[in-house]
Amino acid sequence: MTILDTIIARKKEEVAQRKTAISIQELERSTLFNRERISLYDSLMKKSSSGIIAEFKRKSPSKGIINGEADVVEVTKGYTRHGAACLSVLTDTEFFGGSYDDLIQARINPIPILRKDFIVDEYQLIEARSLGADVILLIAACLSPQEVKQLAQQARQLELEVLLELHDEEELGHAGDVTRIIGINNRDLKTFSVDLDRSLRMAEQLPADAVKVAESGISQVDTLKLFYKHGFRGFLIGENFMKEHDPVEAFARFSSEWVQTKELIAKS
């Protein structure tokens, strides 16, 4: 059994427990449930956008504790202040050290927020909206193409955007009309190895109108430049900033360098 298999099995148990503890009706009464959503698509497509989806992540199964001391409000406000196009907030506790409260606290920021979790049930979509999320993640590696389609359609009905995450060529069939923002994870969830060339090859096979997002394994502005020149408009980065003593300062330096690089690309 892979790490992903273990996570998904545990997530299904967790969701079943949540369903018995909190009803859908209770979720729908949340203060955040009826707030106006902020579009990730619009944020990424702005000419001035950094395209960076800055992630708040305390730990991971492969690296263990990344940053156990960071304050979610301080960090996400810093990311927003220094030009993040979107925030990604982990809500899985057991494997990534996140929480629902992290997302709720991050909602103070006026930019899109992605609920980063392993979505396996419609209940989690309603949860995401009740927590203040604008976007949910669907991971092709743990869902069938039909499940992706059904969950994406249900997300749309809830006015939530979808970031569909792919890992290899076999998952390209998961993309469809209701998944226009497509992330390619440079890291294999089963082996945790990083392969940028595979990601670029996959990108060429995506629908022409897809908004492409590069995920994982990004630590250099030159890597963003490479992906940008291949048509990517989003870049999900977490560990590179969170592993630093001051994630906000690390993000500010990186973002500033990237904005300057984008300006040079535009002039060339």
PDB file of C-alpha atoms in Angstrom:
ATOM      1  CA  MET A   1       0.000   0.000   0.000  1.00  0.00           C
ATOM      2  CA  THR A   2       1.384   3.423  -1.008  1.00  0.00           C
ATOM      3  CA  ILE A   3       1.318   6.542   1.171  1.00  0.00           C
ATOM      4  CA  LEU A   4      -1.485   7.848  -1.028  1.00  0.00           C
ATOM      5  CA  ASP A   5      -3.522   4.666  -0.502  1.00  0.00           C
ATOM      6  CA  THR A   6      -3.079   5.033   3.255  1.00  0.00           C
ATOM      7  CA  ILE A   7      -4.127   8.688   3.192  1.00  0.00           C
ATOM      8  CA  ILE A   8      -7.243   8.020   1.109  1.00  0.00           C
ATOM      9  CA  ALA A   9      -8.358   5.104   3.271  1.00  0.00           C
ATOM     10  CA  ARG A  10      -7.999   7.270   6.368  1.00  0.00           C
ATOM     11  CA  LYS A  11      -9.733  10.202   4.673  1.00  0.00           C
ATOM     12  CA  LYS A  12     -12.800   8.104   3.881  1.00  0.00           C
ATOM     13  CA  GLU A  13     -13.023   7.075   7.530  1.00  0.00           C
ATOM     14  CA  GLU A  14     -12.615  10.707   8.593  1.00  0.00           C
ATOM     15  CA  VAL A  15     -15.367  11.913   6.264  1.00  0.00           C
ATOM     16  CA  ALA A  16     -17.759   9.231   7.506  1.00  0.00           C
ATOM     17  CA  GLN A  17     -17.119  10.391  11.074  1.00  0.00           C
ATOM     18  CA  ARG A  18     -17.607  14.052  10.138  1.00  0.00           C
ATOM     19  CA  LYS A  19     -20.928  13.281   8.478  1.00  0.00           C
ATOM     20  CA  THR A  20     -22.314  11.842  11.700  1.00  0.00           C
ATOM     21  CA  ALA A  21     -20.946  14.737  13.791  1.00  0.00           C
ATOM     22  CA  ILE A  22     -22.011  17.740  11.654  1.00  0.00           C
ATOM     23  CA  SER A  23     -24.998  17.749   9.314  1.00  0.00           C
ATOM     24  CA  ILE A  24     -25.056  19.408   5.891  1.00  0.00           C
ATOM     25  CA  GLN A  25     -27.730  21.763   7.197  1.00  0.00           C
ATOM     26  CA  GLU A  26     -25.387  22.877   9.961  1.00  0.00           C
ATOM     27  CA  LEU A  27     -22.590  23.477   7.460  1.00  0.00           C
ATOM     28  CA  GLU A  28     -24.924  25.579   5.328  1.00  0.00           C
ATOM     29  CA  ARG A  29     -25.654  27.810   8.329  1.00  0.00           C
ATOM     30  CA  SER A  30     -21.989  28.753   8.609  1.00  0.00           C
ATOM     31  CA  THR A  31     -21.285  32.502   8.469  1.00  0.00           C
ATOM     32  CA  LEU A  32     -18.843  31.920   5.605  1.00  0.00           C
ATOM     33  CA  PHE A  33     -21.133  29.695   3.546  1.00  0.00           C
ATOM     34  CA  ASN A  34     -22.898  32.545   1.758  1.00  0.00           C
ATOM     35  CA  ARG A  35     -19.943  34.863   1.228  1.00  0.00           C
ATOM     36  CA  GLU A  36     -19.148  35.920  -2.329  1.00  0.00           C
ATOM     37  CA  ARG A  37     -16.475  33.719  -3.879  1.00  0.00           C
ATOM     38  CA  ILE A  38     -13.225  35.097  -5.311  1.00  0.00           C
ATOM     39  CA  SER A  39     -12.174  33.606  -8.648  1.00  0.00           C
ATOM     40  CA  LEU A  40      -8.833  31.834  -8.961  1.00  0.00           C
ATOM     41  CA  TYR A  41      -9.247  31.824 -12.744  1.00  0.00           C
ATOM     42  CA  ASP A  42      -9.573  35.613 -12.828  1.00  0.00           C
ATOM     43  CA  SER A  43      -6.678  36.053 -10.426  1.00  0.00           C
ATOM     44  CA  LEU A  44      -4.315  33.905 -12.500  1.00  0.00           C
ATOM     45  CA  MET A  45      -5.319  35.484 -15.808  1.00  0.00           C
ATOM     46  CA  LYS A  46      -4.676  39.081 -14.758  1.00  0.00           C
ATOM     47  CA  LYS A  47      -1.736  40.494 -16.680  1.00  0.00           C
ATOM     48  CA  SER A  48      -0.211  41.777 -13.446  1.00  0.00           C
ATOM     49  CA  SER A  49      -0.659  38.482 -11.572  1.00  0.00           C
ATOM     50  CA  SER A  50       2.357  36.759 -10.053  1.00  0.00           C
ATOM     51  CA  GLY A  51       0.521  33.486 -10.611  1.00  0.00           C
ATOM     52  CA  ILE A  52       1.947  32.171  -7.349  1.00  0.00           C
ATOM     53  CA  ILE A  53      -0.378  30.035  -5.235  1.00  0.00           C
ATOM     54  CA  ALA A  54       1.408  30.324  -1.894  1.00  0.00           C
ATOM     55  CA  GLU A  55       0.799  27.400   0.417  1.00  0.00           C
ATOM     56  CA  PHE A  56       0.599  27.245   4.190  1.00  0.00           C
ATOM     57  CA  LYS A  57       1.791  23.768   5.167  1.00  0.00           C
ATOM     58  CA  ARG A  58       3.178  22.582   8.500  1.00  0.00           C
ATOM     59  CA  LYS A  59       4.333  19.085   7.573  1.00  0.00           C
ATOM     60  CA  SER A  60       4.169  16.360   4.926  1.00  0.00           C
ATOM     61  CA  PRO A  61       4.384  12.550   4.927  1.00  0.00           C
ATOM     62  CA  SER A  62       7.683  12.641   3.032  1.00  0.00           C
ATOM     63  CA  LYS A  63       9.444  15.458   4.929  1.00  0.00           C
ATOM     64  CA  GLY A  64       7.866  15.349   8.381  1.00  0.00           C
ATOM     65  CA  ILE A  65       7.668  18.688  10.209  1.00  0.00           C
ATOM     66  CA  ILE A  66       8.404  21.569   7.831  1.00  0.00           C
ATOM     67  CA  ASN A  67       7.394  24.463  10.064  1.00  0.00           C
ATOM     68  CA  GLY A  68       5.538  23.740  13.263  1.00  0.00           C
ATOM     69  CA  GLU A  69       5.730  27.269  14.665  1.00  0.00           C
ATOM     70  CA  ALA A  70       4.369  29.481  11.878  1.00  0.00           C
ATOM     71  CA  ASP A  71       1.218  31.529  12.511  1.00  0.00           C
ATOM     72  CA  VAL A  72      -1.344  31.087   9.735  1.00  0.00           C
ATOM     73  CA  VAL A  73      -2.663  34.658   9.910  1.00  0.00           C
ATOM     74  CA  GLU A  74       0.784  36.262   9.944  1.00  0.00           C
ATOM     75  CA  VAL A  75       2.080  34.098   7.091  1.00  0.00           C
ATOM     76  CA  THR A  76      -0.953  34.287   4.805  1.00  0.00           C
ATOM     77  CA  LYS A  77      -1.307  38.041   5.313  1.00  0.00           C
ATOM     78  CA  GLY A  78       2.364  38.370   4.368  1.00  0.00           C
ATOM     79  CA  TYR A  79       1.908  36.230   1.277  1.00  0.00           C
ATOM     80  CA  THR A  80      -1.064  38.365   0.246  1.00  0.00           C
ATOM     81  CA  ARG A  81       0.746  41.640   0.925  1.00  0.00           C
ATOM     82  CA  HIS A  82       3.691  40.591  -1.243  1.00  0.00           C
ATOM     83  CA  GLY A  83       1.661  39.568  -4.279  1.00  0.00           C
ATOM     84  CA  ALA A  84       0.360  36.006  -3.976  1.00  0.00           C
ATOM     85  CA  ALA A  85      -2.341  35.299  -6.560  1.00  0.00           C
ATOM     86  CA  CYS A  86      -3.983  32.734  -4.294  1.00  0.00           C
ATOM     87  CA  LEU A  87      -3.481  31.000  -0.972  1.00  0.00           C
ATOM     88  CA  SER A  88      -3.429  27.236  -0.512  1.00  0.00           C
ATOM     89  CA  VAL A  89      -4.265  26.052   2.990  1.00  0.00           C
ATOM     90  CA  LEU A  90      -3.919  22.443   4.134  1.00  0.00           C
ATOM     91  CA  THR A  91      -6.907  21.180   6.111  1.00  0.00           C
ATOM     92  CA  ASP A  92      -5.697  17.595   6.598  1.00  0.00           C
ATOM     93  CA  THR A  93      -4.505  17.178  10.182  1.00  0.00           C
ATOM     94  CA  GLU A  94      -3.103  13.660  10.454  1.00  0.00           C
ATOM     95  CA  PHE A  95      -0.673  13.736   7.525  1.00  0.00           C
ATOM     96  CA  PHE A  96      -0.086  17.461   6.889  1.00  0.00           C
ATOM     97  CA  GLY A  97      -0.662  19.131  10.259  1.00  0.00           C
ATOM     98  CA  GLY A  98      -3.385  21.410   8.922  1.00  0.00           C
ATOM     99  CA  SER A  99      -6.811  22.206  10.306  1.00  0.00           C
ATOM    100  CA  TYR A 100     -10.175  23.651   9.390  1.00  0.00           C
ATOM    101  CA  ASP A 101      -9.392  26.569  11.681  1.00  0.00           C
ATOM    102  CA  ASP A 102      -6.317  27.406   9.593  1.00  0.00           C
ATOM    103  CA  LEU A 103      -8.524  28.008   6.566  1.00  0.00           C
ATOM    104  CA  ILE A 104     -11.076  30.003   8.542  1.00  0.00           C
ATOM    105  CA  GLN A 105      -8.326  32.249   9.945  1.00  0.00           C
ATOM    106  CA  ALA A 106      -6.716  32.678   6.517  1.00  0.00           C
ATOM    107  CA  ARG A 107     -10.050  33.906   5.183  1.00  0.00           C
ATOM    108  CA  ILE A 108      -9.158  37.354   6.491  1.00  0.00           C
ATOM    109  CA  ASN A 109      -7.273  37.780   3.192  1.00  0.00           C
ATOM    110  CA  PRO A 110      -9.079  39.244   0.127  1.00  0.00           C
ATOM    111  CA  ILE A 111      -7.665  36.792  -2.432  1.00  0.00           C
ATOM    112  CA  PRO A 112      -8.788  33.293  -3.523  1.00  0.00           C
ATOM    113  CA  ILE A 113      -8.158  30.420  -1.124  1.00  0.00           C
ATOM    114  CA  LEU A 114      -7.714  26.799  -2.169  1.00  0.00           C
ATOM    115  CA  ARG A 115      -8.776  24.156   0.302  1.00  0.00           C
ATOM    116  CA  LYS A 116      -5.875  21.704  -0.012  1.00  0.00           C
ATOM    117  CA  ASP A 117      -7.099  18.281   1.029  1.00  0.00           C
ATOM    118  CA  PHE A 118      -7.986  14.870  -0.369  1.00  0.00           C
ATOM    119  CA  ILE A 119     -11.536  15.257  -1.653  1.00  0.00           C
ATOM    120  CA  VAL A 120     -13.399  11.957  -1.944  1.00  0.00           C
ATOM    121  CA  ASP A 121     -16.988  12.946  -1.134  1.00  0.00           C
ATOM    122  CA  GLU A 122     -19.483  15.709  -1.955  1.00  0.00           C
ATOM    123  CA  TYR A 123     -19.763  16.420   1.776  1.00  0.00           C
ATOM    124  CA  GLN A 124     -16.239  17.853   1.692  1.00  0.00           C
ATOM    125  CA  LEU A 125     -17.292  20.357  -0.969  1.00  0.00           C
ATOM    126  CA  ILE A 126     -20.022  21.712   1.280  1.00  0.00           C
ATOM    127  CA  GLU A 127     -17.468  21.764   4.098  1.00  0.00           C
ATOM    128  CA  ALA A 128     -15.072  23.738   1.908  1.00  0.00           C
ATOM    129  CA  ARG A 129     -17.686  26.383   1.203  1.00  0.00           C
ATOM    130  CA  SER A 130     -18.617  26.580   4.887  1.00  0.00           C
ATOM    131  CA  LEU A 131     -14.942  27.184   5.751  1.00  0.00           C
ATOM    132  CA  GLY A 132     -14.635  30.067   3.309  1.00  0.00           C
ATOM    133  CA  ALA A 133     -12.761  28.348   0.479  1.00  0.00           C
ATOM    134  CA  ASP A 134     -13.081  29.542  -3.111  1.00  0.00           C
ATOM    135  CA  VAL A 135     -11.377  26.581  -4.763  1.00  0.00           C
ATOM    136  CA  ILE A 136     -11.131  22.864  -4.082  1.00  0.00           C
ATOM    137  CA  LEU A 137      -8.512  20.355  -5.194  1.00  0.00           C
ATOM    138  CA  LEU A 138      -9.421  17.162  -7.035  1.00  0.00           C
ATOM    139  CA  ILE A 139      -6.544  14.683  -7.291  1.00  0.00           C
ATOM    140  CA  ALA A 140      -6.812  12.400 -10.314  1.00  0.00           C
ATOM    141  CA  ALA A 141      -4.613   9.762  -8.677  1.00  0.00           C
ATOM    142  CA  CYS A 142      -7.329   8.960  -6.149  1.00  0.00           C
ATOM    143  CA  LEU A 143     -10.467   9.506  -8.262  1.00  0.00           C
ATOM    144  CA  SER A 144     -11.885   7.960 -11.414  1.00  0.00           C
ATOM    145  CA  PRO A 145     -12.642  10.226 -14.416  1.00  0.00           C
ATOM    146  CA  GLN A 146     -16.355   9.874 -13.620  1.00  0.00           C
ATOM    147  CA  GLU A 147     -15.803  10.811  -9.976  1.00  0.00           C
ATOM    148  CA  VAL A 148     -13.837  13.884 -11.061  1.00  0.00           C
ATOM    149  CA  LYS A 149     -16.646  14.923 -13.390  1.00  0.00           C
ATOM    150  CA  GLN A 150     -19.349  14.440 -10.745  1.00  0.00           C
ATOM    151  CA  LEU A 151     -17.433  16.257  -8.000  1.00  0.00           C
ATOM    152  CA  ALA A 152     -16.465  19.085 -10.366  1.00  0.00           C
ATOM    153  CA  GLN A 153     -20.083  19.556 -11.398  1.00  0.00           C
ATOM    154  CA  GLN A 154     -21.181  19.553  -7.749  1.00  0.00           C
ATOM    155  CA  ALA A 155     -18.452  22.082  -6.938  1.00  0.00           C
ATOM    156  CA  ARG A 156     -19.682  24.357  -9.716  1.00  0.00           C
ATOM    157  CA  GLN A 157     -23.202  24.217  -8.290  1.00  0.00           C
ATOM    158  CA  LEU A 158     -21.706  25.375  -4.992  1.00  0.00           C
ATOM    159  CA  GLU A 159     -19.883  28.204  -6.822  1.00  0.00           C
ATOM    160  CA  LEU A 160     -16.509  26.645  -6.041  1.00  0.00           C
ATOM    161  CA  GLU A 161     -13.778  26.489  -8.656  1.00  0.00           C
ATOM    162  CA  VAL A 162     -11.789  23.297  -9.168  1.00  0.00           C
ATOM    163  CA  LEU A 163      -8.064  22.753  -9.474  1.00  0.00           C
ATOM    164  CA  LEU A 164      -7.647  19.316 -11.050  1.00  0.00           C
ATOM    165  CA  GLU A 165      -4.275  17.780 -10.195  1.00  0.00           C
ATOM    166  CA  LEU A 166      -2.607  15.332 -12.593  1.00  0.00           C
ATOM    167  CA  HIS A 167       0.591  13.352 -12.055  1.00  0.00           C
ATOM    168  CA  ASP A 168       1.171  11.312 -15.204  1.00  0.00           C
ATOM    169  CA  GLU A 169       0.004  10.840 -18.786  1.00  0.00           C
ATOM    170  CA  GLU A 170      -2.435   8.089 -17.798  1.00  0.00           C
ATOM    171  CA  GLU A 171      -4.487  10.699 -15.912  1.00  0.00           C
ATOM    172  CA  LEU A 172      -4.973  13.080 -18.856  1.00  0.00           C
ATOM    173  CA  GLY A 173      -8.380  11.507 -19.476  1.00  0.00           C
ATOM    174  CA  HIS A 174      -9.618  12.967 -16.173  1.00  0.00           C
ATOM    175  CA  ALA A 175      -9.694  16.472 -17.697  1.00  0.00           C
ATOM    176  CA  GLY A 176     -13.027  17.687 -19.024  1.00  0.00           C
ATOM    177  CA  ASP A 177     -15.254  20.673 -19.720  1.00  0.00           C
ATOM    178  CA  VAL A 178     -15.792  21.411 -16.024  1.00  0.00           C
ATOM    179  CA  THR A 179     -12.087  21.375 -15.114  1.00  0.00           C
ATOM    180  CA  ARG A 180     -10.496  24.338 -16.854  1.00  0.00           C
ATOM    181  CA  ILE A 181      -7.773  24.919 -14.218  1.00  0.00           C
ATOM    182  CA  ILE A 182      -5.395  21.971 -14.377  1.00  0.00           C
ATOM    183  CA  GLY A 183      -2.396  21.442 -12.162  1.00  0.00           C
ATOM    184  CA  ILE A 184       0.466  19.143 -13.061  1.00  0.00           C
ATOM    185  CA  ASN A 185       2.270  17.868  -9.997  1.00  0.00           C
ATOM    186  CA  ASN A 186       5.971  17.593 -10.714  1.00  0.00           C
ATOM    187  CA  ARG A 187       6.253  15.190  -7.780  1.00  0.00           C
ATOM    188  CA  ASP A 188       4.997  11.624  -8.114  1.00  0.00           C
ATOM    189  CA  LEU A 189       2.679  10.957  -5.152  1.00  0.00           C
ATOM    190  CA  LYS A 190       3.747   7.328  -5.052  1.00  0.00           C
ATOM    191  CA  THR A 191       7.531   7.744  -5.219  1.00  0.00           C
ATOM    192  CA  PHE A 192       7.843  11.474  -4.349  1.00  0.00           C
ATOM    193  CA  SER A 193      10.438  11.921  -7.117  1.00  0.00           C
ATOM    194  CA  VAL A 194      10.352  15.177  -9.140  1.00  0.00           C
ATOM    195  CA  ASP A 195      10.395  15.223 -12.960  1.00  0.00           C
ATOM    196  CA  LEU A 196       9.957  18.640 -14.602  1.00  0.00           C
ATOM    197  CA  ASP A 197      10.387  17.299 -18.137  1.00  0.00           C
ATOM    198  CA  ARG A 198       7.429  14.932 -17.698  1.00  0.00           C
ATOM    199  CA  SER A 199       5.294  17.834 -16.555  1.00  0.00           C
ATOM    200  CA  LEU A 200       6.193  19.873 -19.634  1.00  0.00           C
ATOM    201  CA  ARG A 201       5.397  16.936 -21.916  1.00  0.00           C
ATOM    202  CA  MET A 202       2.022  16.495 -20.249  1.00  0.00           C
ATOM    203  CA  ALA A 203       1.229  20.192 -20.574  1.00  0.00           C
ATOM    204  CA  GLU A 204       1.432  19.928 -24.353  1.00  0.00           C
ATOM    205  CA  GLN A 205      -1.402  17.375 -24.274  1.00  0.00           C
ATOM    206  CA  LEU A 206      -3.844  19.489 -22.234  1.00  0.00           C
ATOM    207  CA  PRO A 207      -6.813  21.268 -23.850  1.00  0.00           C
ATOM    208  CA  ALA A 208      -5.787  24.550 -25.494  1.00  0.00           C
ATOM    209  CA  ASP A 209      -8.042  26.594 -23.208  1.00  0.00           C
ATOM    210  CA  ALA A 210      -6.803  25.007 -19.971  1.00  0.00           C
ATOM    211  CA  VAL A 211      -5.185  27.255 -17.379  1.00  0.00           C
ATOM    212  CA  LYS A 212      -2.058  25.326 -16.458  1.00  0.00           C
ATOM    213  CA  VAL A 213      -0.646  25.275 -12.935  1.00  0.00           C
ATOM    214  CA  ALA A 214       2.769  23.818 -12.016  1.00  0.00           C
ATOM    215  CA  GLU A 215       2.841  22.161  -8.611  1.00  0.00           C
ATOM    216  CA  SER A 216       5.614  20.967  -6.287  1.00  0.00           C
ATOM    217  CA  GLY A 217       9.365  20.872  -6.595  1.00  0.00           C
ATOM    218  CA  ILE A 218       9.673  24.586  -7.374  1.00  0.00           C
ATOM    219  CA  SER A 219      12.463  26.426  -5.557  1.00  0.00           C
ATOM    220  CA  GLN A 220      14.039  28.659  -8.213  1.00  0.00           C
ATOM    221  CA  VAL A 221      12.688  31.586 -10.232  1.00  0.00           C
ATOM    222  CA  ASP A 222      14.324  30.017 -13.291  1.00  0.00           C
ATOM    223  CA  THR A 223      11.919  27.089 -12.895  1.00  0.00           C
ATOM    224  CA  LEU A 224       8.948  29.475 -12.980  1.00  0.00           C
ATOM    225  CA  LYS A 225      10.446  31.111 -16.063  1.00  0.00           C
ATOM    226  CA  LEU A 226      10.666  27.709 -17.762  1.00  0.00           C
ATOM    227  CA  PHE A 227       7.053  26.844 -16.974  1.00  0.00           C
ATOM    228  CA  TYR A 228       5.800  30.331 -17.867  1.00  0.00           C
ATOM    229  CA  LYS A 229       7.405  30.101 -21.301  1.00  0.00           C
ATOM    230  CA  HIS A 230       5.559  26.796 -21.776  1.00  0.00           C
ATOM    231  CA  GLY A 231       2.203  28.418 -21.118  1.00  0.00           C
ATOM    232  CA  PHE A 232       1.787  27.879 -17.376  1.00  0.00           C
ATOM    233  CA  ARG A 233       0.051  30.721 -15.552  1.00  0.00           C
ATOM    234  CA  GLY A 234      -0.082  29.304 -12.030  1.00  0.00           C
ATOM    235  CA  PHE A 235       2.625  27.995  -9.701  1.00  0.00           C
ATOM    236  CA  LEU A 236       1.744  26.254  -6.451  1.00  0.00           C
ATOM    237  CA  ILE A 237       4.652  26.625  -4.019  1.00  0.00           C
ATOM    238  CA  GLY A 238       4.652  25.705  -0.346  1.00  0.00           C
ATOM    239  CA  GLU A 239       7.639  23.957   1.148  1.00  0.00           C
ATOM    240  CA  ASN A 240      10.131  26.359  -0.435  1.00  0.00           C
ATOM    241  CA  PHE A 241       8.791  29.185   1.745  1.00  0.00           C
ATOM    242  CA  MET A 242       7.499  27.273   4.749  1.00  0.00           C
ATOM    243  CA  LYS A 243      10.840  25.596   5.450  1.00  0.00           C
ATOM    244  CA  GLU A 244      12.396  29.015   6.116  1.00  0.00           C
ATOM    245  CA  HIS A 245      12.525  30.644   9.546  1.00  0.00           C
ATOM    246  CA  ASP A 246      10.551  33.572   8.094  1.00  0.00           C
ATOM    247  CA  PRO A 247       8.268  32.286   5.299  1.00  0.00           C
ATOM    248  CA  VAL A 248       6.987  35.778   4.522  1.00  0.00           C
ATOM    249  CA  GLU A 249      10.455  37.201   3.956  1.00  0.00           C
ATOM    250  CA  ALA A 250      11.358  34.196   1.786  1.00  0.00           C
ATOM    251  CA  PHE A 251       8.200  34.689  -0.257  1.00  0.00           C
ATOM    252  CA  ALA A 252       8.753  38.441  -0.601  1.00  0.00           C
ATOM    253  CA  ARG A 253      12.266  37.909  -2.037  1.00  0.00           C
ATOM    254  CA  PHE A 254      11.089  35.191  -4.402  1.00  0.00           C
ATOM    255  CA  SER A 255       8.021  37.119  -5.559  1.00  0.00           C
ATOM    256  CA  SER A 256       9.999  40.298  -6.179  1.00  0.00           C
ATOM    257  CA  GLU A 257      12.573  38.442  -8.259  1.00  0.00           C
ATOM    258  CA  TRP A 258       9.830  36.722 -10.243  1.00  0.00           C
ATOM    259  CA  VAL A 259       7.958  39.958 -10.992  1.00  0.00           C
ATOM    260  CA  GLN A 260      11.174  41.494 -12.303  1.00  0.00           C
ATOM    261  CA  THR A 261      11.838  38.396 -14.405  1.00  0.00           C
ATOM    262  CA  LYS A 262       8.318  38.540 -15.881  1.00  0.00           C
ATOM    263  CA  GLU A 263       8.856  42.166 -16.859  1.00  0.00           C
ATOM    264  CA  LEU A 264      12.050  41.231 -18.703  1.00  0.00           C
ATOM    265  CA  ILE A 265      10.231  38.396 -20.490  1.00  0.00           C
ATOM    266  CA  ALA A 266       7.500  40.836 -21.586  1.00  0.00           C
ATOM    267  CA  LYS A 267      10.092  43.218 -23.008  1.00  0.00           C
ATOM    268  CA  SER A 268      12.046  40.544 -24.879  1.00  0.00           C
TER     269      SER A 268
END
